[in-house]
CSV table of C-alpha atoms in Angstrom, one decimal:
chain,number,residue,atom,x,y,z
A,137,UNK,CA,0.0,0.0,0.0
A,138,UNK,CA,1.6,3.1,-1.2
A,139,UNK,CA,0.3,6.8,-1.6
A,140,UNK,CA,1.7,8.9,-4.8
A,141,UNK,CA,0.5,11.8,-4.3
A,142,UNK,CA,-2.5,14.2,-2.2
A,143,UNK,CA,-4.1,17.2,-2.9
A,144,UNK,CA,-5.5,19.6,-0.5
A,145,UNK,CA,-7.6,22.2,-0.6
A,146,UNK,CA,-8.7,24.8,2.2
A,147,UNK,CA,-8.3,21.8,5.0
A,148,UNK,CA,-7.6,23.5,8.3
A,149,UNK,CA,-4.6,26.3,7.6
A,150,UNK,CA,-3.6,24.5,4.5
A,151,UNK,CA,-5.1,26.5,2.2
A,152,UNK,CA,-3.4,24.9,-1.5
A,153,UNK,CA,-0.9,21.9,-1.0
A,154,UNK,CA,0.1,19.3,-3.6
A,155,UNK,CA,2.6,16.8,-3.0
A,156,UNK,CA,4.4,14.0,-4.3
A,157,UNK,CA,5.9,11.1,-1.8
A,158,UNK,CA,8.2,8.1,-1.7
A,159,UNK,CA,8.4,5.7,1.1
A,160,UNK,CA,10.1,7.6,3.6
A,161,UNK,CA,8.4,10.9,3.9
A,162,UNK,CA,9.6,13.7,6.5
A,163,UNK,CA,7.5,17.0,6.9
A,164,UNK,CA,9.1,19.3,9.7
A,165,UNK,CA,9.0,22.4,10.3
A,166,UNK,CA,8.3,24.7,13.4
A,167,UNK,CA,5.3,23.9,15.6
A,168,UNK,CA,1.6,25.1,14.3
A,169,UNK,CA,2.7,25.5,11.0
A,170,UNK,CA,0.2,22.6,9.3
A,171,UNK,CA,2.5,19.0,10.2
A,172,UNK,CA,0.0,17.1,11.7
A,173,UNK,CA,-2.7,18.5,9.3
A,174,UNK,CA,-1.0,16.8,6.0
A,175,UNK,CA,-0.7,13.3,8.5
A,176,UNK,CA,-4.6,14.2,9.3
A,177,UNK,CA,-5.5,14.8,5.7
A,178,UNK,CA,-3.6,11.4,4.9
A,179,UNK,CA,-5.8,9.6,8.0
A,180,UNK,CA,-8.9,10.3,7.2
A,181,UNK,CA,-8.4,8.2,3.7
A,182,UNK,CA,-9.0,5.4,6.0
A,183,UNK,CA,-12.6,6.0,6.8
A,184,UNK,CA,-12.3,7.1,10.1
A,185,UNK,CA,-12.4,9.8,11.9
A,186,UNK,CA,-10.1,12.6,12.8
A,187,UNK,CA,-7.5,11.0,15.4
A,188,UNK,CA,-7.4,14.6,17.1
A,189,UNK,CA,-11.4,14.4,18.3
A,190,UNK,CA,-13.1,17.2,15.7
A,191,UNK,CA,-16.2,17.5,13.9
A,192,UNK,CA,-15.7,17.5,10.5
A,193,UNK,CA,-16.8,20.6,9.8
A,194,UNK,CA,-14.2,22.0,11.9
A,195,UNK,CA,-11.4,21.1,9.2
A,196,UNK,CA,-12.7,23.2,6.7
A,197,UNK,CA,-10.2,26.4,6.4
A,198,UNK,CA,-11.9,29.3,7.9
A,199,UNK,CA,-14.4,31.0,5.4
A,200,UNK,CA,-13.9,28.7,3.0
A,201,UNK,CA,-16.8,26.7,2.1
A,202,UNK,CA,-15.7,23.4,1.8
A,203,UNK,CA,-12.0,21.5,1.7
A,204,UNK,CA,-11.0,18.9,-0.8
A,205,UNK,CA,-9.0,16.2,-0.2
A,206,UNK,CA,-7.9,13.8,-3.2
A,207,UNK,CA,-5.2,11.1,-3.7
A,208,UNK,CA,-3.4,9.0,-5.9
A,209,UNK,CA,-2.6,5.4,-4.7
A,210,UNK,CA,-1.5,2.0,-5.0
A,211,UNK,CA,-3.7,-1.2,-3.1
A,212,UNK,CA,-4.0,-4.9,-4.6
A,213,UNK,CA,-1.4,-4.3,-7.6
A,214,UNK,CA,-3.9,-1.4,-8.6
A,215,UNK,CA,-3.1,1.7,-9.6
A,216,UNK,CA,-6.4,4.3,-7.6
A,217,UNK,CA,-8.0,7.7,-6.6
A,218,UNK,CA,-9.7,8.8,-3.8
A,219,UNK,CA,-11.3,12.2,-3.1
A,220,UNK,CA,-12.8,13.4,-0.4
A,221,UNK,CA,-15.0,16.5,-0.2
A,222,UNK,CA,-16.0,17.9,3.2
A,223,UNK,CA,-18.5,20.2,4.1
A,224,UNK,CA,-20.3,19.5,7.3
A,225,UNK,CA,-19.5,15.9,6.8
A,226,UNK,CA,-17.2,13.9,4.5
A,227,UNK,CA,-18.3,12.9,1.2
A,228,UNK,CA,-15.9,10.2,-0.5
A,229,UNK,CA,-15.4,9.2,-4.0
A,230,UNK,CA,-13.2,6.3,-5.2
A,231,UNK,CA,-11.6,6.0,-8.5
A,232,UNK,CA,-14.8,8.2,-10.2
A,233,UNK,CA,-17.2,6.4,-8.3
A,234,UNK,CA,-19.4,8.2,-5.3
A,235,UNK,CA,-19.5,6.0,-2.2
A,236,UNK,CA,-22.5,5.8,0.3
A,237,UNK,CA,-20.2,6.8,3.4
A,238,UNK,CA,-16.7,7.7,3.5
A,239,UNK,CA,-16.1,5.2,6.3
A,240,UNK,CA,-15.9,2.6,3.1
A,241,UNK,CA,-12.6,3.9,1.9
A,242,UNK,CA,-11.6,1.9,4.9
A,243,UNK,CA,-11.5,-1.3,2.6
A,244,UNK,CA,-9.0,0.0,0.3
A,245,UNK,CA,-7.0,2.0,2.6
A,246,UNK,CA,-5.4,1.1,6.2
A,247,UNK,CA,-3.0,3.1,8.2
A,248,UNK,CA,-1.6,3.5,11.9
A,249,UNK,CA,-0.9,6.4,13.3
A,250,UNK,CA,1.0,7.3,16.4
A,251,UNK,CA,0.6,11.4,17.8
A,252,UNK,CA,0.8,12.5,21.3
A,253,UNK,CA,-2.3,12.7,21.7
A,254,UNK,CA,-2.6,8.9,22.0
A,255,UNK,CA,-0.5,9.0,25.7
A,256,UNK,CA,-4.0,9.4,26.7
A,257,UNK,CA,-4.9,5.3,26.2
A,258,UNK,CA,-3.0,4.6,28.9
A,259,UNK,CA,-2.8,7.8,31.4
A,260,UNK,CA,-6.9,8.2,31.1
A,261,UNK,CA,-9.7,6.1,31.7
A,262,UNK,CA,-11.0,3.3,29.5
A,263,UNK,CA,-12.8,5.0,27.3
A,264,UNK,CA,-9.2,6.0,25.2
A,265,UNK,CA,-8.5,2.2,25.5
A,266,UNK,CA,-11.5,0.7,23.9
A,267,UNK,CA,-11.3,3.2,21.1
A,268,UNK,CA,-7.8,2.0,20.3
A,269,UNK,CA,-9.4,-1.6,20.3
A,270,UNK,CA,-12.6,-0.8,18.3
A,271,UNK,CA,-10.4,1.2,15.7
A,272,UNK,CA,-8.2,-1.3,14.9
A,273,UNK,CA,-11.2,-3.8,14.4
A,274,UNK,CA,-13.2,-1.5,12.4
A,275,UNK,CA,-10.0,-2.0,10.1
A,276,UNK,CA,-9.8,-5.0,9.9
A,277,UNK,CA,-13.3,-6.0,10.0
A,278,UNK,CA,-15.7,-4.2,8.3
A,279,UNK,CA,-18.6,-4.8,9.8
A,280,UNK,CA,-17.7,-4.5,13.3
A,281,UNK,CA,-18.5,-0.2,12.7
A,282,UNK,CA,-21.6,-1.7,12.0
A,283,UNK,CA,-21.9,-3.5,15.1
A,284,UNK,CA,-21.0,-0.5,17.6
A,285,UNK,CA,-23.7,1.3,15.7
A,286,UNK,CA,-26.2,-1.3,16.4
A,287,UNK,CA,-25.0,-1.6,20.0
A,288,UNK,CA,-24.8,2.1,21.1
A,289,UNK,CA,-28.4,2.5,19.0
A,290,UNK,CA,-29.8,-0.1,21.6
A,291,UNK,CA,-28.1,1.2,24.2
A,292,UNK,CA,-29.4,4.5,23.4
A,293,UNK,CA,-32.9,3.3,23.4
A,294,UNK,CA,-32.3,1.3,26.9
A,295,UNK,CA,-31.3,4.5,28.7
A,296,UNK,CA,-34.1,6.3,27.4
A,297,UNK,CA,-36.2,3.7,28.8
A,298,UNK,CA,-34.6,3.9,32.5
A,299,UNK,CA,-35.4,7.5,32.7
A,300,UNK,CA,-39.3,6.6,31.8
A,301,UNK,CA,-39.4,4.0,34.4
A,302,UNK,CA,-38.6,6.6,36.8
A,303,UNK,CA,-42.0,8.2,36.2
A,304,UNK,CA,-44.0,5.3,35.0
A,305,UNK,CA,-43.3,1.8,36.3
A,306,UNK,CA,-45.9,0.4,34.2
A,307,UNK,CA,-42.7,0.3,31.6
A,308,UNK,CA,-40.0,-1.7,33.1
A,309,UNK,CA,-41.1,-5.0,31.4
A,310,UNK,CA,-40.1,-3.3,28.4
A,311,UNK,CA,-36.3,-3.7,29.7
A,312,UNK,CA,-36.2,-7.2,28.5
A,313,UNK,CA,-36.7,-6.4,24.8
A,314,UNK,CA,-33.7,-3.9,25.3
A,315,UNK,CA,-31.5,-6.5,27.4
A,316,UNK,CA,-32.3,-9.3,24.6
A,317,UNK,CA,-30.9,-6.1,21.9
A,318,UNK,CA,-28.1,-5.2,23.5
A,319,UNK,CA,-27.1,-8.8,25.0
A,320,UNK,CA,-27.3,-9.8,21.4
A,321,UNK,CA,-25.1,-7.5,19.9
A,322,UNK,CA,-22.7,-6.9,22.7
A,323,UNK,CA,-21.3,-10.8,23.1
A,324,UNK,CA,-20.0,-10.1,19.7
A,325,UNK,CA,-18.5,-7.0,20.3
A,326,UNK,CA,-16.8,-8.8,23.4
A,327,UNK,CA,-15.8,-11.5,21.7
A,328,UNK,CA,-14.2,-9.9,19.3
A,329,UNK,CA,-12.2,-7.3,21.1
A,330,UNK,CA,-10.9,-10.3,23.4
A,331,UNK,CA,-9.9,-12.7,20.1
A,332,UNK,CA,-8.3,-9.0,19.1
A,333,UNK,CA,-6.5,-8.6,22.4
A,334,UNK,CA,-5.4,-12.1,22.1
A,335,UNK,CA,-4.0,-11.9,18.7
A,336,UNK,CA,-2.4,-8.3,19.6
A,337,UNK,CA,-0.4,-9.4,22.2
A,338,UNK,CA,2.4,-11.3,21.3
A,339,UNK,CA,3.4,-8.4,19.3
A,340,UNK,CA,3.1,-5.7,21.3
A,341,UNK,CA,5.4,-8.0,23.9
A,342,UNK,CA,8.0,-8.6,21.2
A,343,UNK,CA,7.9,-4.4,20.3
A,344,UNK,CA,8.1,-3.8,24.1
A,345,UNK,CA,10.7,-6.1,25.2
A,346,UNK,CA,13.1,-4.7,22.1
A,347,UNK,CA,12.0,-0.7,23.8
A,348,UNK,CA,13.0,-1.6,27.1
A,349,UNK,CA,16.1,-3.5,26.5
A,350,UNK,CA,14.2,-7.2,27.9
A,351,UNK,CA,14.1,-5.4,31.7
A,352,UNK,CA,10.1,-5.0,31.4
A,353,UNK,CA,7.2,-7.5,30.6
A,354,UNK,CA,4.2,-6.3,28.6
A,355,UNK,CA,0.4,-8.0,29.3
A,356,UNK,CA,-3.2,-6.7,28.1
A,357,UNK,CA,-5.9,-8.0,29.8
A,358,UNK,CA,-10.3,-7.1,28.9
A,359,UNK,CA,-11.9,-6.0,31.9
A,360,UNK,CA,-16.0,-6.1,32.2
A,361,UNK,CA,-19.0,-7.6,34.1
A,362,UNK,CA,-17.7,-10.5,34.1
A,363,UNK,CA,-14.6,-12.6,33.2
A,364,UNK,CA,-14.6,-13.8,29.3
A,365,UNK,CA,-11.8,-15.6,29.0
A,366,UNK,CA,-11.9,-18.6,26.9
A,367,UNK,CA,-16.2,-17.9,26.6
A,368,UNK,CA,-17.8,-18.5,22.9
A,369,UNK,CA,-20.4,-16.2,21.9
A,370,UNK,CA,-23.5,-17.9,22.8
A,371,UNK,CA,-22.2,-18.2,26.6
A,372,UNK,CA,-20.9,-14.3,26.3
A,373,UNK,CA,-24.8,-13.3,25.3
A,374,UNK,CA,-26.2,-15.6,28.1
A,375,UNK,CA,-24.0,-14.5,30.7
A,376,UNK,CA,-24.7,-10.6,29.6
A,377,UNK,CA,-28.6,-11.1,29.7
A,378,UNK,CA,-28.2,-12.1,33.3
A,379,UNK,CA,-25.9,-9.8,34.6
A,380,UNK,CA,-28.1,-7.0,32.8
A,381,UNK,CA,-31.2,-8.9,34.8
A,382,UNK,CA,-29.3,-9.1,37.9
A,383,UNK,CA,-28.2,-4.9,37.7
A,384,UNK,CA,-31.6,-3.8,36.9
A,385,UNK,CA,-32.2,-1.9,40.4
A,386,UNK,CA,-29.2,-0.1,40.2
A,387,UNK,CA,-29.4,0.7,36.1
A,388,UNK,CA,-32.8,2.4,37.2
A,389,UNK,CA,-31.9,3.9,40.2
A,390,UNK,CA,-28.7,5.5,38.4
A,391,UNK,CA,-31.0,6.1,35.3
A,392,UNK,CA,-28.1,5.0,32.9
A,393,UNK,CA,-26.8,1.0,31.8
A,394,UNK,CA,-23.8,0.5,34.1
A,395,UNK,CA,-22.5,-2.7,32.2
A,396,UNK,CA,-21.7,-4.1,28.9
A,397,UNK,CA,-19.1,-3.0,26.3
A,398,UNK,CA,-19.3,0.0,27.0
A,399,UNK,CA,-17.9,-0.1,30.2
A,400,UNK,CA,-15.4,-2.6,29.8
A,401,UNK,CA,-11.8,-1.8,30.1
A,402,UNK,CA,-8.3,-2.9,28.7
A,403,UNK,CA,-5.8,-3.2,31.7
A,404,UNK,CA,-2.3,-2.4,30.5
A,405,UNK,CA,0.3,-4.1,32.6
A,406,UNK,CA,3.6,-3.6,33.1
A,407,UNK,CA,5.4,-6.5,35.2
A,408,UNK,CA,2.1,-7.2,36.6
A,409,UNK,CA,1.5,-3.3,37.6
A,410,UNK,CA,-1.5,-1.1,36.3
A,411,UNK,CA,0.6,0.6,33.9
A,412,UNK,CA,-1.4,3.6,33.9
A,413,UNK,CA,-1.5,4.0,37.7
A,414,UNK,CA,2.5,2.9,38.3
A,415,UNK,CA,4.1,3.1,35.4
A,416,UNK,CA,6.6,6.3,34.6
A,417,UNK,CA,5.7,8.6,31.6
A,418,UNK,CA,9.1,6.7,29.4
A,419,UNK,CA,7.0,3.4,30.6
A,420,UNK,CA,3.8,5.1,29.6
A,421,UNK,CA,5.2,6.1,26.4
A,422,UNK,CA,6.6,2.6,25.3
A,423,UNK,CA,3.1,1.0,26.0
A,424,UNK,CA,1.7,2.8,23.5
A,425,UNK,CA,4.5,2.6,20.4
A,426,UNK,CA,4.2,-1.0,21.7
A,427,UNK,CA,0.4,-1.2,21.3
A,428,UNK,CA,0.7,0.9,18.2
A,429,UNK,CA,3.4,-1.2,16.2
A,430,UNK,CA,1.7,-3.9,17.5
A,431,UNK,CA,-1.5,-2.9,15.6
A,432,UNK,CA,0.3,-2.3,12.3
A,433,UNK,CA,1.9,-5.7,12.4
A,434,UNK,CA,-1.5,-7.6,13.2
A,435,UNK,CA,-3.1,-5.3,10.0
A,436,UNK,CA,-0.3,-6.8,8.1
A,437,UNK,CA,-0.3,-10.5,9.0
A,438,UNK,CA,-4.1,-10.4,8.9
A,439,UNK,CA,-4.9,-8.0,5.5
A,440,UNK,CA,-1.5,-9.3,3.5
A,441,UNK,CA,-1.1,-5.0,3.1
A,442,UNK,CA,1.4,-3.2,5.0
A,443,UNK,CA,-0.9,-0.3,6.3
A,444,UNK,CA,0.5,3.2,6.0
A,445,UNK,CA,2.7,4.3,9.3
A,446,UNK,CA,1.7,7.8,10.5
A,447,UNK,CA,4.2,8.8,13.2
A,448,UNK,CA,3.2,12.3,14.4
A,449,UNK,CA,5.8,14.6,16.7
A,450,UNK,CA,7.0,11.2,18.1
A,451,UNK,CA,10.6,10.6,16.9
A,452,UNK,CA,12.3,13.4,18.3
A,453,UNK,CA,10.9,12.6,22.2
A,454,UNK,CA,13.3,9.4,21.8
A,455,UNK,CA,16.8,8.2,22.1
A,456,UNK,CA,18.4,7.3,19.0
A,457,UNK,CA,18.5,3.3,19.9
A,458,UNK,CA,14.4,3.5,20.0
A,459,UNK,CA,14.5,5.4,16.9
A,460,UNK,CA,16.1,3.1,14.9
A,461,UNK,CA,14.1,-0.1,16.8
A,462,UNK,CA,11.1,1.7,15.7
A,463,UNK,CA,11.8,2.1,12.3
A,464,UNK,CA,13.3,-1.0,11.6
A,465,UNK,CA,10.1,-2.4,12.4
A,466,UNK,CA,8.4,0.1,9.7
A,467,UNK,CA,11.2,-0.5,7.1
A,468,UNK,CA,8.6,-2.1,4.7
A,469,UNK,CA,6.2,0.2,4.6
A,470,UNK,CA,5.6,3.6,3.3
A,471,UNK,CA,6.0,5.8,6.3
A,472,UNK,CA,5.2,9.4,7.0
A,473,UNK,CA,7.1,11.5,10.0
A,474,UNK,CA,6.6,14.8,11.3
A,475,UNK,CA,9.3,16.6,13.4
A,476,UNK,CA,10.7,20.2,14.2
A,477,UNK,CA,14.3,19.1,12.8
A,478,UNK,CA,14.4,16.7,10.0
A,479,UNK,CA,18.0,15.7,10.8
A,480,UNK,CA,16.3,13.8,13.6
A,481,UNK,CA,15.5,11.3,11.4
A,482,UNK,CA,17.5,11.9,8.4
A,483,UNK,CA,20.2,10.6,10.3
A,484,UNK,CA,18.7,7.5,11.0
A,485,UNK,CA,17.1,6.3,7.4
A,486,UNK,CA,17.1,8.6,4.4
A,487,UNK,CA,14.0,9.6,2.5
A,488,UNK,CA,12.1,12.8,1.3
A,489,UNK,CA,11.7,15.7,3.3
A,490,UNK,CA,9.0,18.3,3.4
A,491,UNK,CA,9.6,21.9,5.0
A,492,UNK,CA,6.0,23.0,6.2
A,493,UNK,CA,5.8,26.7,7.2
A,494,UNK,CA,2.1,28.3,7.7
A,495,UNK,CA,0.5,25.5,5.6
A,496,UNK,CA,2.2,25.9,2.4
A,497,UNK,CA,5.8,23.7,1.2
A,498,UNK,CA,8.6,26.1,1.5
């Protein structure tokens, strides 16, 4: 998987950019000048989301009226396009052809990106950590995005519910329909992040033992109602419906569903420790390139497509041993760094440099 080329058009500061890459490609420059939007711009070829929390009509340049985003590619020995026009959503096209949701470009296109702002799956709560895990399934299974809409639609309609039983008793048999819905569709959102998790690991020990030198030990573990280890589907769904039965008093006396999926947690440990509540920020840090890598590999072994790597403001926060252990893992695939100094990395692996200086190539 290989990108040739992207145009952009009034996307956040940038307001004209077009650009030509090879497989190593460095865009530095000083900081607000428009790095992380050309790695955003790249991202959200992928079908997801922007990775820094927006709305997408808060990428459009201001007073422009819409941004355009369009690449040239290569997937599956095929030479492609993609454009993307967004306006207060994304509209997507692929190779001339206009696509019901731009969250399909996600078939053609796979990438893992690494920015700051991801220290936050393991210093905050769960929330951070299931995203990481549902992300990296929407990627590789398609209709797992399709799943958590189901789900959080249920779950939607359950807490609505909880509030009306408040007032009118008459409705709480009406929680069984709901709890049926939601036990349904969340054993297979368990399931899957656990087989996910499971998979994941090896990698991100092998990745974290090479970070730390072999002096630290790396372990995931999924946290919920109850524990699923080793559980098929069928006994996930069974043994949600009951513990959904068993917390109804305290699901209506809080007025909200307190368990399921979207609740659970991933437990990062680090020699057995809560990495997030023991672990030093350097510790903190190498969980998450662990993690990260880790994804990227699993894409690859599982999709037979080395997925695009989008390392934001990351290299120059390391020593040059972790440097070069990171990209010797990424030495296969088309990469894309930002940093203030390109040297940095220049002297590490060559490849094509980009001076960004108030959105515009200098």
């Amino acid at each position: 998987m290989k990108i040739n080329s992207i145009d952009i058009e009034n996307f956040r500061n940038i307001e004209k950019l077009s650009l030509d890459f090879e497989d190593v490609n460095i865009i530095y420059g000083e900081n607000a000048q428009g790095k992380t939007n050309l790695i955003e711009a790249i991202y959200l070829f992928t079908g997801a989301k922007s990775f820094r929390g927006v709305r997408d009509k808060e990428l459009v340049r201001f007073d422009a009226p819409y941004a355009k985003l369009k690449i040239d590619f290569e997937n599956k020995n095929r030479q492609q396009n993609a454009e993307l026009l967004i306006e207060k959503n994304r509209q997507a096209t692929l190779n001339g052809v206009k696509k019901k949701s731009a969250t399909t470009l996600g078939e053609e296109l796979k990438a893992v990106i690494f920015s700051p702002v991801h220290l936050s799956m393991v210093k905050d709560g769960p929330i951070e950590r299931r995203h990481f895990v549902d992300g990296a399934l929407c990627q590789l299974r398609f209709n797992y995005r399709k799943l958590l809409k189901e789900y959080n639609k249920n779950l939607s309609q359950r807490n609505m519910l909880l509030k009306d039983i408040s007032k009118n008793q008459s409705l709480y048999d009406m929680l069984y329909i709901w709890d049926k819905n939601l036990a349904h569709s969340g054993a297979k959102i368990i399931y899957q992040r656990r087989k996910y998790i499971e998979a994941l690991l090896p990698h991100a020990q092998e990745v974290f033992n090479g970070l730390s030198k072999g002096r630290e030990t790396l372990d995931l573990k999924l946290r919920g109602a109850f524990d699923y280890d080793g559980l098929e589907v069928e006994e996930i769904r069974k043994k949600l419906m009951f513990a959904l039965d068993d917390n109804r008093s305290n699901d209506i006396m809080n007025r909200i569903t307190t368990i399921g999926p979207h609740r659970d947690d991933v437990e990062i440990l680090i020699n057995g420790s809560s990495a997030r509540s023991f672990g030093s920020q350097g510790q903190q840090r190498s969980c998450v390139l662990a993690l990260k890598l880790a994804e990227a590999s699993l894409l690859k072994e599982m999709t037979e497509e080395e997925p695009l790597a989008l390392l934001d403001d990351v290299m120059s926060e390391l020593d040059i041993s972790r440097q070069d252990y990171i990209l010797n893992h990424i030495k296969d695939w088309q990469v894309f760094i930002t940093c203030c100094d390109a040297n940095t990395v220049l002297r590490l692996k060559q490849g094509k440099t980009f001076h960004i200086e108030n959105g515009g190539l200098v």
